[in-house]
Amino acid sequence: EDKVVQSPLSLVVHEGDTVTLNCSYEVTNFRSLLWYKQEKKAPTFLFMLTSSGIEKKSGRLSSILDKKELFSILNITATQTGDSAVYLCAVPPRGKAAGNKLTFGGGTRVLVKP
Amino acid sequence: GAVVSQHPSRVICKSGTSVKIECRSLDFQATTMFWYRQFPKQSLMLMATSNEGSKATYEQGVEKDKFLINHASLTLSTLTVTSAHPEDSSFYICSARAHGSTEAFFGQGTRLTVV
């Protein structure tokens, strides 16, 4: 059974701090790893990672994948209160039969205090 | 990115009634749609996967007669919660995937409260 584990479960930081979120996975036939940000409603897409060692950046957010050690990290630099959210990582399995259903990690709840 | 519209965003219903939630892909054809349920402060739990024109595949522990899923067209899937009970109160989210794509796009979610 595919497994995705995120850590820490939650963290509280102050504006301007940098946070690093971890996502480790055990998946048969890995294809990609997805990061989402969830505030009050449905998750919004952040990154899709397929190749090891290539950092993806979007503003103050960046993410990288290590396919050898089976994990990914999501970094947020110079955090702002608007970064407060639950960050989810998810892995879709390879193969038609799987229907590409996503296996989600438990999420990391980030609270950024002013 | 692609847009998935979920409706209604919020619904309150009485115990014993049925509620239908719609999920539409607005600018792409969604060959596969997924329905998730999320309890407070927990991650998304997949309920079922539906492919256009065929029966949905339900995850273990999800009652197919209670959570009816229909995916009649490439742009619309519906989830009907039948004979709703207060314990069905939850946040329900759909996501849609185009053929050949890895990325799934989420609807805005529906908060269901059964009183």
Tab-separated table of C-alpha atoms in Angstrom:
chain	number	residue	atom	x	y	z
A	1	GLU	CA	0.000	0.000	0.000
A	2	ASP	CA	1.299	3.438	-0.935
A	3	LYS	CA	2.282	5.612	1.990
A	4	VAL	CA	2.987	9.333	2.271
A	5	VAL	CA	4.166	10.813	5.568
A	6	GLN	CA	4.600	14.486	6.298
A	7	SER	CA	6.475	16.141	9.115
A	8	PRO	CA	6.209	18.063	11.265
A	9	LEU	CA	2.486	17.826	11.967
A	10	SER	CA	2.391	21.494	12.774
A	11	LEU	CA	4.631	24.431	13.457
A	12	VAL	CA	4.371	28.011	14.560
A	13	VAL	CA	6.794	30.638	13.296
A	14	HIS	CA	7.046	34.400	13.172
A	15	GLU	CA	6.923	36.541	10.077
A	16	GLY	CA	10.240	36.556	8.304
A	17	ASP	CA	11.248	33.080	9.436
A	18	THR	CA	12.033	30.271	7.024
A	19	VAL	CA	10.162	26.982	7.244
A	20	THR	CA	11.051	23.597	5.835
A	21	LEU	CA	8.384	20.954	5.420
A	22	ASN	CA	9.147	17.305	4.794
A	23	CYS	CA	7.319	14.670	2.815
A	24	SER	CA	8.534	11.088	2.617
A	25	TYR	CA	6.901	8.425	0.531
A	26	GLU	CA	6.772	4.715	-0.176
A	27	VAL	CA	5.066	4.256	-3.483
A	28	THR	CA	5.064	1.517	-6.048
A	29	ASN	CA	6.118	2.824	-9.445
A	30	PHE	CA	6.705	6.423	-8.473
A	31	ARG	CA	5.840	8.980	-11.130
A	32	SER	CA	5.609	12.394	-9.468
A	33	LEU	CA	5.027	14.202	-6.201
A	34	LEU	CA	2.645	17.103	-5.789
A	35	TRP	CA	2.537	19.866	-3.191
A	36	TYR	CA	-0.674	21.703	-2.326
A	37	LYS	CA	-1.576	24.571	-0.031
A	38	GLN	CA	-4.920	24.373	1.731
A	39	GLU	CA	-6.371	27.360	3.505
A	40	LYS	CA	-10.046	27.425	4.324
A	41	LYS	CA	-11.303	25.596	1.300
A	42	ALA	CA	-9.956	23.173	-1.253
A	43	PRO	CA	-6.236	22.681	-1.885
A	44	THR	CA	-4.474	24.828	-4.424
A	45	PHE	CA	-1.676	23.416	-6.489
A	46	LEU	CA	1.888	24.534	-5.758
A	47	PHE	CA	4.397	22.225	-7.418
A	48	MET	CA	4.765	19.001	-9.291
A	49	LEU	CA	8.128	17.280	-8.969
A	50	THR	CA	9.275	14.459	-11.170
A	51	SER	CA	13.056	14.674	-11.318
A	52	SER	CA	15.520	14.337	-8.492
A	53	GLY	CA	17.653	17.299	-7.470
A	54	ILE	CA	15.937	19.938	-9.591
A	55	GLU	CA	14.548	22.749	-7.487
A	56	LYS	CA	11.268	24.314	-8.444
A	57	LYS	CA	10.642	27.879	-7.313
A	58	SER	CA	7.634	30.103	-7.131
A	59	GLY	CA	8.266	33.362	-5.331
A	60	ARG	CA	9.236	32.591	-1.766
A	61	LEU	CA	8.327	28.940	-2.114
A	62	SER	CA	10.627	26.278	-3.423
A	63	SER	CA	10.638	22.531	-3.479
A	64	ILE	CA	12.996	19.723	-4.320
A	65	LEU	CA	12.741	15.973	-4.672
A	66	ASP	CA	15.184	13.243	-3.698
A	67	LYS	CA	14.157	10.027	-5.418
A	68	LYS	CA	17.007	8.057	-3.901
A	69	GLU	CA	16.029	8.856	-0.309
A	70	LEU	CA	12.316	9.022	-1.202
A	71	PHE	CA	11.456	12.426	0.140
A	72	SER	CA	10.705	15.968	-0.831
A	73	ILE	CA	11.006	19.255	1.008
A	74	LEU	CA	9.024	22.431	0.640
A	75	ASN	CA	10.724	25.648	1.753
A	76	ILE	CA	9.059	28.934	2.482
A	77	THR	CA	11.393	31.865	3.026
A	78	ALA	CA	10.563	35.242	4.586
A	79	THR	CA	7.229	33.858	5.754
A	80	GLN	CA	4.160	36.066	5.885
A	81	THR	CA	0.894	35.637	7.762
A	82	GLY	CA	-0.729	34.727	4.461
A	83	ASP	CA	1.427	31.615	4.345
A	84	SER	CA	-0.567	30.193	7.260
A	85	ALA	CA	-2.206	27.075	5.880
A	86	VAL	CA	-2.051	23.321	5.767
A	87	TYR	CA	0.496	22.098	3.258
A	88	LEU	CA	-0.237	18.743	1.689
A	89	CYS	CA	1.931	16.521	-0.397
A	90	ALA	CA	0.457	13.819	-2.572
A	91	VAL	CA	1.685	11.092	-4.851
A	92	PRO	CA	-0.203	9.697	-7.816
A	93	PRO	CA	0.630	6.095	-8.715
A	94	ARG	CA	1.757	5.046	-12.158
A	95	GLY	CA	-0.508	2.889	-14.232
A	96	LYS	CA	-3.878	3.169	-15.902
A	97	ALA	CA	-5.664	0.831	-13.547
A	98	ALA	CA	-4.840	3.020	-10.575
A	99	GLY	CA	-6.879	5.843	-12.083
A	100	ASN	CA	-4.260	8.298	-10.889
A	101	LYS	CA	-5.880	8.645	-7.472
A	102	LEU	CA	-3.709	10.702	-5.184
A	103	THR	CA	-2.333	9.350	-1.932
A	104	PHE	CA	-2.130	12.305	0.443
A	105	GLY	CA	0.129	12.830	3.387
A	106	GLY	CA	-1.416	13.966	6.641
A	107	GLY	CA	-0.439	17.554	6.034
A	108	THR	CA	1.638	20.075	7.958
A	109	ARG	CA	-0.248	22.918	9.595
A	110	VAL	CA	1.791	26.127	9.459
A	111	LEU	CA	0.876	29.155	11.525
A	112	VAL	CA	2.790	32.355	10.861
A	113	LYS	CA	2.445	34.925	13.618
A	114	PRO	CA	2.922	38.628	12.980
B	1	GLY	CA	-4.447	26.265	-14.479
B	2	ALA	CA	-7.645	24.430	-15.240
B	3	VAL	CA	-10.825	25.348	-13.399
B	4	VAL	CA	-13.032	22.960	-11.485
B	5	SER	CA	-16.270	24.325	-10.114
B	6	GLN	CA	-18.016	22.632	-7.209
B	7	HIS	CA	-21.528	23.509	-6.133
B	8	PRO	CA	-22.942	24.230	-3.639
B	9	SER	CA	-20.154	25.561	-1.447
B	10	ARG	CA	-22.250	25.139	1.654
B	11	VAL	CA	-25.408	23.192	2.390
B	12	ILE	CA	-27.446	22.449	5.480
B	13	CYS	CA	-29.999	19.663	5.302
B	14	LYS	CA	-32.228	17.697	7.617
B	15	SER	CA	-31.529	14.125	8.660
B	16	GLY	CA	-33.029	11.638	6.276
B	17	THR	CA	-32.926	13.855	3.213
B	18	SER	CA	-30.584	13.546	0.236
B	19	VAL	CA	-28.091	16.110	-0.945
B	20	LYS	CA	-26.488	16.360	-4.365
B	21	ILE	CA	-23.090	17.963	-4.911
B	22	GLU	CA	-21.924	18.846	-8.409
B	23	CYS	CA	-18.392	18.980	-9.725
B	24	ARG	CA	-17.751	20.534	-13.134
B	25	SER	CA	-14.576	20.926	-15.138
B	26	LEU	CA	-15.032	24.257	-16.886
B	27	ASP	CA	-12.253	24.382	-19.437
B	28	PHE	CA	-11.099	20.819	-19.929
B	29	GLN	CA	-12.511	17.344	-20.260
B	30	ALA	CA	-12.180	15.388	-17.073
B	31	THR	CA	-11.861	11.723	-17.859
B	32	THR	CA	-11.429	10.961	-14.180
B	33	MET	CA	-12.923	12.648	-11.155
B	34	PHE	CA	-12.169	11.964	-7.511
B	35	TRP	CA	-14.305	12.579	-4.477
B	36	TYR	CA	-12.688	13.250	-1.111
B	37	ARG	CA	-13.959	13.775	2.361
B	38	GLN	CA	-12.105	15.828	4.920
B	39	PHE	CA	-12.733	15.900	8.648
B	40	PRO	CA	-11.623	18.912	10.702
B	41	LYS	CA	-7.841	19.168	10.981
B	42	GLN	CA	-7.343	15.986	9.010
B	43	SER	CA	-6.080	15.252	5.547
B	44	LEU	CA	-8.150	14.385	2.526
B	45	MET	CA	-9.594	10.886	2.429
B	46	LEU	CA	-10.385	9.499	-0.970
B	47	MET	CA	-13.934	8.178	-1.169
B	48	ALA	CA	-14.215	7.092	-4.771
B	49	THR	CA	-12.803	7.423	-8.251
B	50	SER	CA	-15.129	7.877	-11.189
B	51	ASN	CA	-14.343	7.533	-14.859
B	52	GLU	CA	-16.685	9.050	-17.395
B	53	GLY	CA	-19.314	6.606	-18.548
B	54	SER	CA	-18.523	3.843	-16.084
B	55	LYS	CA	-19.317	2.936	-12.503
B	56	ALA	CA	-17.325	4.578	-9.745
B	57	THR	CA	-14.694	2.661	-7.817
B	58	TYR	CA	-15.218	3.086	-4.105
B	59	GLU	CA	-12.529	2.928	-1.459
B	60	GLN	CA	-12.799	0.371	1.279
B	61	GLY	CA	-15.270	1.359	3.953
B	62	VAL	CA	-17.219	3.784	1.769
B	63	GLU	CA	-20.854	2.757	1.292
B	64	LYS	CA	-21.701	2.970	-2.385
B	65	ASP	CA	-25.444	2.977	-1.726
B	66	LYS	CA	-25.082	5.920	0.588
B	67	PHE	CA	-22.692	7.986	-1.514
B	68	LEU	CA	-23.986	7.760	-5.065
B	69	ILE	CA	-21.566	8.972	-7.707
B	70	ASN	CA	-22.487	9.676	-11.285
B	71	HIS	CA	-20.032	10.761	-13.980
B	72	ALA	CA	-22.309	11.011	-16.970
B	73	SER	CA	-20.268	13.435	-19.040
B	74	LEU	CA	-16.669	14.535	-19.473
B	75	THR	CA	-17.353	17.749	-17.573
B	76	LEU	CA	-19.708	16.751	-14.787
B	77	SER	CA	-19.678	14.378	-11.853
B	78	THR	CA	-22.175	14.356	-9.006
B	79	LEU	CA	-22.049	12.982	-5.487
B	80	THR	CA	-25.377	12.348	-3.793
B	81	VAL	CA	-25.404	11.754	-0.067
B	82	THR	CA	-28.555	9.731	0.496
B	83	SER	CA	-30.527	9.567	3.732
B	84	ALA	CA	-28.097	11.962	5.343
B	85	HIS	CA	-27.184	11.635	9.000
B	86	PRO	CA	-25.399	14.125	11.260
B	87	GLU	CA	-22.249	11.996	11.066
B	88	ASP	CA	-22.172	12.675	7.321
B	89	SER	CA	-21.474	16.308	8.128
B	90	SER	CA	-18.079	17.021	6.613
B	91	PHE	CA	-16.174	18.877	3.934
B	92	TYR	CA	-16.444	17.148	0.565
B	93	ILE	CA	-14.000	17.994	-2.225
B	94	CYS	CA	-13.857	16.833	-5.803
B	95	SER	CA	-10.893	16.878	-8.103
B	96	ALA	CA	-10.700	16.316	-11.809
B	97	ARG	CA	-7.979	15.054	-14.078
B	98	ALA	CA	-7.692	15.289	-17.829
B	99	HIS	CA	-6.678	12.272	-19.845
B	100	GLY	CA	-2.928	11.718	-19.775
B	101	SER	CA	-2.324	14.332	-17.083
B	102	THR	CA	-0.746	13.752	-13.706
B	103	GLU	CA	-2.096	16.906	-12.147
B	104	ALA	CA	-5.502	16.931	-10.489
B	105	PHE	CA	-7.414	20.193	-10.076
B	106	PHE	CA	-9.654	20.673	-7.083
B	107	GLY	CA	-13.097	22.123	-6.742
B	108	GLN	CA	-13.740	24.653	-4.002
B	109	GLY	CA	-15.265	22.056	-1.710
B	110	THR	CA	-18.710	21.697	-0.161
B	111	ARG	CA	-19.330	21.982	3.538
B	112	LEU	CA	-22.250	19.734	4.396
B	113	THR	CA	-24.026	20.097	7.712
B	114	VAL	CA	-26.777	17.615	8.555
B	115	VAL	CA	-29.074	18.690	11.361
